[in-house]
Short mmCIF file of C-alpha atoms in Angstrom, two decimals:
data_model
loop_
_atom_site.label_atom_id
_atom_site.label_comp_id
_atom_site.label_asym_id
_atom_site.label_seq_id
_atom_site.Cartn_x
_atom_site.Cartn_y
_atom_site.Cartn_z
CA MET A 1 -73.23 -21.47 114.87
CA LEU A 2 -71.74 -18.14 113.94
CA ASN A 3 -74.67 -17.08 111.37
CA LEU A 4 -74.26 -12.96 110.19
CA TYR A 5 -77.02 -10.75 108.46
CA LEU A 6 -75.96 -8.28 106.29
CA ALA A 7 -79.12 -6.08 106.33
CA PRO A 8 -79.84 -2.38 105.15
CA ARG A 9 -79.01 0.86 108.12
CA GLY A 10 -81.96 2.37 109.05
CA PHE A 11 -85.88 1.76 110.00
CA ARG A 12 -87.28 2.91 106.46
CA ALA A 13 -84.84 1.04 104.75
CA PRO A 14 -87.25 0.15 100.70
CA GLN A 15 -86.93 -3.18 99.26
CA PRO A 16 -84.59 -3.61 96.53
CA GLY A 17 -86.11 -4.43 93.03
CA GLU A 18 -85.67 -7.63 91.00
CA ALA A 19 -83.19 -6.27 89.01
CA ALA A 20 -81.36 -4.80 91.77
CA VAL A 21 -81.46 -8.63 93.50
CA ALA A 22 -80.41 -9.91 90.06
CA ALA A 23 -77.36 -7.66 89.94
CA LEU A 24 -76.34 -8.85 93.58
CA THR A 25 -76.17 -12.32 92.95
CA ALA A 26 -74.51 -12.15 89.17
CA PHE A 27 -71.85 -9.97 91.49
CA LEU A 28 -71.37 -12.56 94.24
CA THR A 29 -71.27 -15.20 91.32
CA ASP A 30 -68.73 -13.92 88.59
CA GLU A 31 -66.39 -12.56 91.74
CA GLY A 32 -66.48 -16.50 93.10
CA LEU A 33 -67.77 -15.73 96.63
CA VAL A 34 -71.10 -18.12 96.33
CA SER A 35 -71.48 -21.33 93.53
CA GLY A 36 -74.45 -23.74 92.82
CA PHE A 37 -78.17 -22.45 94.09
CA ALA A 38 -79.93 -25.43 95.85
CA ASP A 39 -82.98 -24.91 98.45
CA GLY A 40 -83.29 -21.57 98.49
CA ALA A 41 -78.95 -21.29 99.77
CA TRP A 42 -76.20 -20.33 97.56
CA ALA A 43 -73.05 -22.84 98.50
CA PRO A 44 -69.51 -20.77 99.05
CA GLY A 45 -67.42 -20.62 95.59
CA PRO A 46 -63.65 -20.92 95.05
CA ALA A 47 -63.11 -17.18 96.19
CA ALA A 48 -65.62 -17.64 99.42
CA SER A 49 -62.65 -16.25 101.28
CA ARG A 50 -62.74 -12.81 100.19
CA LEU A 51 -66.14 -12.48 102.15
CA PHE A 52 -63.76 -11.95 105.05
CA HIS A 53 -61.58 -8.89 106.20
CA ALA A 54 -58.58 -9.09 104.66
CA ASP A 55 -56.11 -8.81 108.49
CA ALA A 56 -57.88 -12.47 108.68
CA LEU A 57 -55.63 -13.95 107.13
CA ASP A 58 -53.14 -13.57 109.56
CA SER A 59 -55.10 -15.63 112.00
CA HIS A 60 -56.95 -17.86 110.07
CA LEU A 61 -56.08 -20.69 107.30
CA PRO A 62 -57.67 -20.06 103.75
CA ALA A 63 -60.16 -22.83 104.24
CA GLU A 64 -61.16 -21.50 107.42
CA LEU A 65 -62.37 -18.51 105.96
CA THR A 66 -65.96 -19.80 104.46
CA PHE A 67 -69.47 -20.27 105.12
CA ASP A 68 -71.82 -22.93 104.85
CA ALA A 69 -74.65 -21.27 102.91
CA LEU A 70 -75.47 -17.79 102.10
CA ARG A 71 -79.07 -16.92 101.34
CA VAL A 72 -80.49 -13.33 99.56
CA VAL A 73 -84.21 -12.95 101.79
CA CYS A 74 -87.21 -10.55 100.85
CA ALA A 75 -89.87 -10.16 102.85
CA PRO A 76 -93.25 -8.86 102.39
CA ARG A 77 -93.03 -6.72 105.59
CA PRO A 78 -90.42 -5.87 107.63
CA ARG A 79 -89.14 -8.07 110.12
CA PHE A 80 -86.39 -7.66 113.38
CA LEU A 81 -83.32 -8.89 112.78
CA PRO A 82 -81.39 -11.11 114.28
CA GLU A 83 -84.36 -13.45 113.79
CA ILE A 84 -82.57 -15.83 116.25
CA ARG A 85 -81.18 -14.56 119.10
CA PRO A 86 -78.76 -15.22 122.23
CA THR A 87 -80.96 -17.93 124.42
CA SER A 88 -79.85 -15.31 127.32
CA GLY A 89 -81.58 -12.57 125.38
CA LEU A 90 -80.50 -9.13 123.18
CA ARG A 91 -79.68 -6.58 125.89
CA ALA A 92 -80.96 -3.36 125.55
CA ALA A 93 -81.29 0.10 127.68
CA CYS A 94 -83.36 2.92 127.90
CA GLY A 95 -83.20 5.77 125.19
CA GLU A 96 -84.28 8.21 127.98
CA CYS A 97 -82.71 7.39 130.78
CA GLY A 98 -79.85 5.33 129.69
CA ASP A 99 -80.56 2.13 132.06
CA ALA A 100 -79.95 -1.13 131.36
CA LEU A 101 -83.74 -3.31 130.76
CA GLU A 102 -84.03 -6.94 132.06
CA PRO A 103 -83.93 -9.10 128.79
CA GLU A 104 -87.18 -10.49 129.72
CA PRO A 105 -89.54 -7.51 129.07
CA VAL A 106 -87.50 -6.73 126.05
CA GLU A 107 -87.64 -10.35 124.47
CA ALA A 108 -91.25 -10.49 125.30
CA ALA A 109 -91.83 -7.30 123.23
CA LEU A 110 -89.80 -8.69 120.22
CA ALA A 111 -92.49 -12.23 120.33
CA ARG A 112 -95.45 -9.57 120.24
CA LEU A 113 -93.67 -8.59 116.85
CA ARG A 114 -95.23 -11.86 115.23
CA PHE A 115 -98.94 -10.74 115.40
CA LEU A 116 -98.30 -6.81 115.59
CA PRO A 117 -96.82 -3.96 113.95
CA VAL A 118 -93.48 -2.34 115.63
CA GLU A 119 -95.65 0.43 116.00
CA ARG A 120 -97.89 -0.90 118.29
CA VAL A 121 -94.94 -2.63 120.36
CA SER A 122 -93.34 -0.97 123.77
CA VAL A 123 -91.26 -1.24 126.43
CA THR A 124 -91.61 0.43 130.03
CA CYS A 125 -88.51 1.49 131.59
CA PRO A 126 -88.72 0.81 135.32
CA ALA A 127 -86.43 3.40 136.28
CA CYS A 128 -87.94 6.34 134.65
CA ARG A 129 -91.16 4.77 133.79
CA ALA A 130 -91.07 6.05 130.28
CA VAL A 131 -92.82 3.86 127.87
CA LEU A 132 -90.57 3.36 124.76
CA GLY A 133 -91.28 1.91 121.43
CA LEU A 134 -88.76 -0.41 120.31
CA ARG A 135 -86.79 2.14 117.91
CA GLY A 136 -86.32 3.85 121.55
CA LEU A 137 -84.36 0.98 123.15
CA VAL A 138 -80.49 1.38 122.37
CA PHE A 139 -79.90 -2.41 121.81
CA GLU A 140 -76.20 -3.34 122.78
CA GLN A 141 -75.43 -5.23 119.47
CA PRO A 142 -76.47 -4.49 116.01
CA VAL A 143 -80.00 -4.83 115.10
CA ALA A 144 -82.58 -3.81 112.45
CA TRP A 145 -85.99 -3.40 110.62
CA ALA A 146 -85.70 -5.04 107.33
CA ARG A 147 -87.76 -6.32 104.46
CA PHE A 148 -84.23 -7.41 102.65
CA TRP A 149 -81.27 -8.81 103.64
CA LEU A 150 -78.07 -11.31 103.38
CA PHE A 151 -78.26 -14.38 105.58
CA VAL A 152 -74.66 -15.95 105.94
CA GLU A 153 -75.03 -19.33 107.52
CA GLY A 154 -72.22 -20.87 109.36
CA ALA A 155 -69.58 -18.33 109.07
CA GLY A 156 -66.10 -18.66 109.71
CA LEU A 157 -66.18 -15.28 111.90
CA SER A 158 -67.81 -12.49 112.02
CA ARG A 159 -65.47 -9.61 110.57
CA LEU A 160 -66.18 -8.79 107.21
CA ASN A 161 -64.58 -7.49 104.25
CA HIS A 162 -65.92 -3.88 104.20
CA ALA A 163 -64.97 -2.82 101.03
CA LEU A 164 -66.72 -6.03 99.52
CA VAL A 165 -69.84 -5.21 101.69
CA GLU A 166 -69.97 -1.54 100.50
CA ARG A 167 -70.02 -2.45 96.93
CA MET A 168 -73.13 -4.98 97.49
CA GLY A 169 -74.63 -2.21 99.43
CA ARG A 170 -74.49 0.15 96.01
CA LEU A 171 -75.47 -2.69 93.66
CA VAL A 172 -78.90 -3.11 95.82
CA GLY A 173 -79.18 0.99 96.58
CA LEU A 174 -79.10 0.32 100.36
CA THR A 175 -76.30 1.07 103.16
CA LEU A 176 -75.73 -2.87 104.67
CA ILE A 177 -74.55 -3.30 107.81
CA VAL A 178 -73.21 -6.81 109.58
CA ILE A 179 -76.03 -7.94 112.34
CA PRO A 180 -74.41 -11.11 114.32
CA GLU A 181 -76.64 -13.18 115.44
CA THR A 182 -75.05 -14.24 118.34
CA PRO A 183 -72.17 -11.83 119.84
CA ALA A 184 -68.64 -12.33 119.05
CA GLU A 185 -67.51 -12.72 123.03
CA ALA A 186 -70.33 -15.87 122.52
CA VAL A 187 -68.83 -17.68 119.64
CA GLU A 188 -64.80 -17.34 121.25
CA ASP A 189 -65.13 -21.56 122.53
CA TRP A 190 -66.64 -22.41 119.41
CA VAL A 191 -64.34 -21.49 116.58
CA PRO A 192 -61.20 -23.25 117.53
CA ALA A 193 -63.64 -26.22 117.98
CA ARG A 194 -65.03 -25.80 114.05
CA ARG A 195 -60.97 -25.33 113.23
CA MET A 196 -60.35 -28.57 114.89
CA LEU A 197 -63.00 -30.12 113.50
CA ARG A 198 -61.98 -29.04 109.92
CA ARG A 199 -58.87 -30.30 110.29
CA ARG A 200 -59.49 -33.63 111.32
CA SER A 201 -61.75 -34.06 108.43
CA GLY A 202 -59.33 -32.56 106.00
#
């Protein structure tokens, strides 16, 4: 399943106020990107395909450019995104010497975030012996520490409409970035299977 986070850029982004979040959900509804709300999530609306990059229409059917659900999440304290990570672990490099780190110590450090603040979690680089905070790691894929994000579950692809993402960011006063839960190369086999499933059920 291709899940995406739309999260603020930067480590110290504030949580938007209730009025800003309400303006965002009203925009999503008015534009037809989402429709009914149930169990804490929005269903895709009649114009859900507009969420994706216009070039995607060249290689996808309109019915494939959709998602299963969209959630607007506000957390009491910053959380590391993506919350659900690849089974092989996130790949990162040392911010001091640039050497690649093994995924296991990085994942162990991320697991400690459940009971420690991010400032107290670190990883030691085996090459240069630098003790790195998580913010001193260079991750292979986009990541964020955030108290607010949009979670797009079961998206057709990860390339979103940049202008639309910018507009959503302006509504909440933040610069939003797209964070894939699974790197694109890991879902190449999954996307054609999803297309076949939808064509058979259609």
